[in-house]
Amino acid sequence: LEKNNLGDKRIVDLEADSEFRFEVDFKAQVQIKLVKGTAEIFGTELAEGVEYTFSGRKAAVYTWHEYTANETPMTSYLNTHLAIQQLRDMARSSNELGPRVLVIGPHDVGKTSLCKIMASYAFRQGEKPLYVSLDTAEGSITMPGAVTATAISHLIDIEEGFGSSATTAASMGSTTMPLAYYYGYENPSENVKMYKLVVSRLAHTVKSRLAADPESRTSGFIIDTPGLINQVGYELIWHAIEEFSVNVVVVLGHERLYSDMMKTYKNQDNISIVKLNKSGGVVERDKQFKVQLQRSKIQEYFYGTPKCELSPYSMLVNFGDINVWRVGEAIAPSSALPMMVGTKDSETEVVKVDSFDMCLHSVMAILDADDAEHENKLLQCSVVGFIYISDVNEEKKKMTILSPSPGRLPRRHVLMGSFKWMET
Ligand code: ADP
């Protein structure tokens, strides 16, 4: 049963192995209710009779229902999950690290949706895999600009996907806070060296967490990536495979990428390469939709969602009580720069921001660093939370910051990237 905000209702009869696909604008709302039968959204089952509300979303309600035809790639997605599940069972019998799955492909082929589906199926079989996101444009679990990892320890929410940034904000500082490192830019090619650095840090921490967590260890992890199909993209794929010790590479919707991966890893029988088709339902999201998605992620982090409302705290911070860092000199895409000596190093060197004016309207990551931490070490620190600079008063030497938690700024070192935001 579908109902839009004009109150129009309609009943959709879903045939087996078919999908009801819908797109909702950010300004609109649609409610969906499963009247009878069984159905799921990206792997999470809908409860009968419950009304789910969507806004700014593109998704599909799918039903298995004794399938006969093969009109969606869902059967191949399920089979891939089952093969990965066997690796988990093997890992369990020998108490080893479970499968390390990397999902790659161009933009908008359904990578994130596939990760959700595989994570949900794993969860439904009693597993507790980690979901790792290297997609800095999207900010699927914390904020745009961050690379993150989170344990799938509860059902993936139908309405909010992998947990909204609001749930992250609500968990700021607690142990359920996802693991995050801050890169600060949308696209990995803006600063490849730094992107690799944060990915390596995340990989290292994920592996050591798993080593210490018997519940998650054999479930392994699933890594979501941004669209990586150019030369830089290949370099980043190889880097991620190496750092996360990936043993299953899923190539979604790209023939050439698949054959290139097959060639590269043909002599390594410890890495399996799987090819899957893109679903006909995947929607291309234009630039405007993506910008809106980023904005709504930032907004949600501070103000929450209709389901989990938050009221952020506004506080005054003296210039002397905060150290704002940014990376390198003004960063231009490397193609726009003549090969200059020294530019490479500045890619991973932090510079202290003295002109606080430039901080206005920036989103910043609070680093888990002691006050006395050496500046060369700051980029290796994980993120404890995010703040937003809503006002800068040069005369009084104070800034007004917005934070999801009350009290003082928990740490003094914060990292600024390129994300700006205007409260609406
Ligand atoms: P990628 O991670 O490759 O960029 P996504 O998984 O984010 O791709 O999918 C792109 C968009 O298409 C998203 O808005 C997603 O919700 C939507 N989408 C994916 N699969 C389907 C489907 N089967 N039906 C309808 N919408 C879908």
XYZ file of N, CA and C in Angstrom, residues 142 168-169 171-174 177-182 301 364-369 381-387 403-405 409-414:
108
model
N 28.431 8.314 8.854
C 28.661 9.463 9.733
C 28.429 10.754 8.964
N 24.481 8.309 14.761
C 25.900 8.471 15.046
C 26.102 9.597 16.045
N 25.443 10.714 15.772
C 25.600 11.870 16.646
C 25.139 11.522 18.051
N 25.304 8.813 19.406
C 26.224 7.885 20.069
C 27.609 8.491 20.247
N 27.730 9.781 19.940
C 29.037 10.441 19.981
C 29.745 10.179 21.303
N 30.959 9.716 21.170
C 31.752 9.480 22.375
C 31.509 8.128 23.016
N 30.414 7.446 22.656
C 30.161 6.146 23.288
C 30.803 5.039 22.452
N 29.637 4.326 18.793
C 29.988 5.289 17.748
C 30.805 4.558 16.677
N 30.392 4.696 15.398
C 31.179 4.027 14.366
C 32.616 4.542 14.360
N 33.479 3.702 13.881
C 34.869 4.078 13.750
C 34.992 4.985 12.528
N 35.646 6.122 12.659
C 35.748 7.017 11.510
C 37.106 7.711 11.471
N 37.581 7.920 10.263
C 38.767 8.756 10.032
C 38.361 9.821 9.039
N 38.899 11.010 9.200
C 38.419 12.115 8.380
C 39.372 12.463 7.248
N 22.903 14.995 11.215
C 23.879 14.773 12.266
C 23.582 15.677 13.463
N 33.653 20.332 10.877
C 34.991 19.866 11.260
C 34.917 18.600 12.086
N 35.961 17.789 11.953
C 36.025 16.539 12.712
C 36.843 16.768 13.969
N 36.308 16.326 15.111
C 37.071 16.412 16.360
C 37.951 15.164 16.426
N 39.243 15.364 16.529
C 40.168 14.237 16.499
C 40.398 13.664 17.889
N 40.553 12.366 17.930
C 40.813 11.702 19.199
C 42.297 11.824 19.531
N 42.706 13.038 19.842
C 44.124 13.295 20.111
C 44.265 14.026 21.435
N 44.765 10.059 13.757
C 43.793 9.944 14.853
C 42.392 9.721 14.308
N 41.631 8.895 15.017
C 40.254 8.687 14.590
C 39.398 9.869 15.049
N 38.126 9.820 14.655
C 37.233 10.945 14.899
C 36.320 10.634 16.086
N 36.189 11.579 17.022
C 35.246 11.338 18.123
C 33.891 12.002 17.869
N 33.825 12.901 16.915
C 32.559 13.558 16.615
C 32.799 14.721 15.670
N 31.720 15.435 15.338
C 31.847 16.552 14.406
C 31.215 17.809 15.000
N 31.744 18.945 14.588
C 31.138 20.219 14.985
C 30.925 21.074 13.745
N 27.181 21.532 18.334
C 27.654 20.184 18.627
C 26.472 19.342 19.094
N 26.466 18.046 18.781
C 25.351 17.227 19.254
C 25.405 16.961 20.751
N 26.572 17.175 21.381
C 26.601 16.893 22.819
C 26.928 18.148 23.619
N 34.020 21.289 24.505
C 34.563 20.584 23.364
C 35.381 19.409 23.928
N 35.081 18.161 23.503
C 35.739 17.032 24.166
C 37.254 16.959 23.915
N 37.698 17.487 22.779
C 39.133 17.471 22.449
C 39.443 18.792 21.758
N 40.699 19.237 21.843
C 40.970 20.558 21.269
C 41.390 20.530 19.803
N 41.875 19.380 19.301
C 42.339 19.337 17.907
C 41.203 18.978 16.950
N 40.910 19.868 16.011
C 39.867 19.569 15.030
C 40.423 19.728 13.620
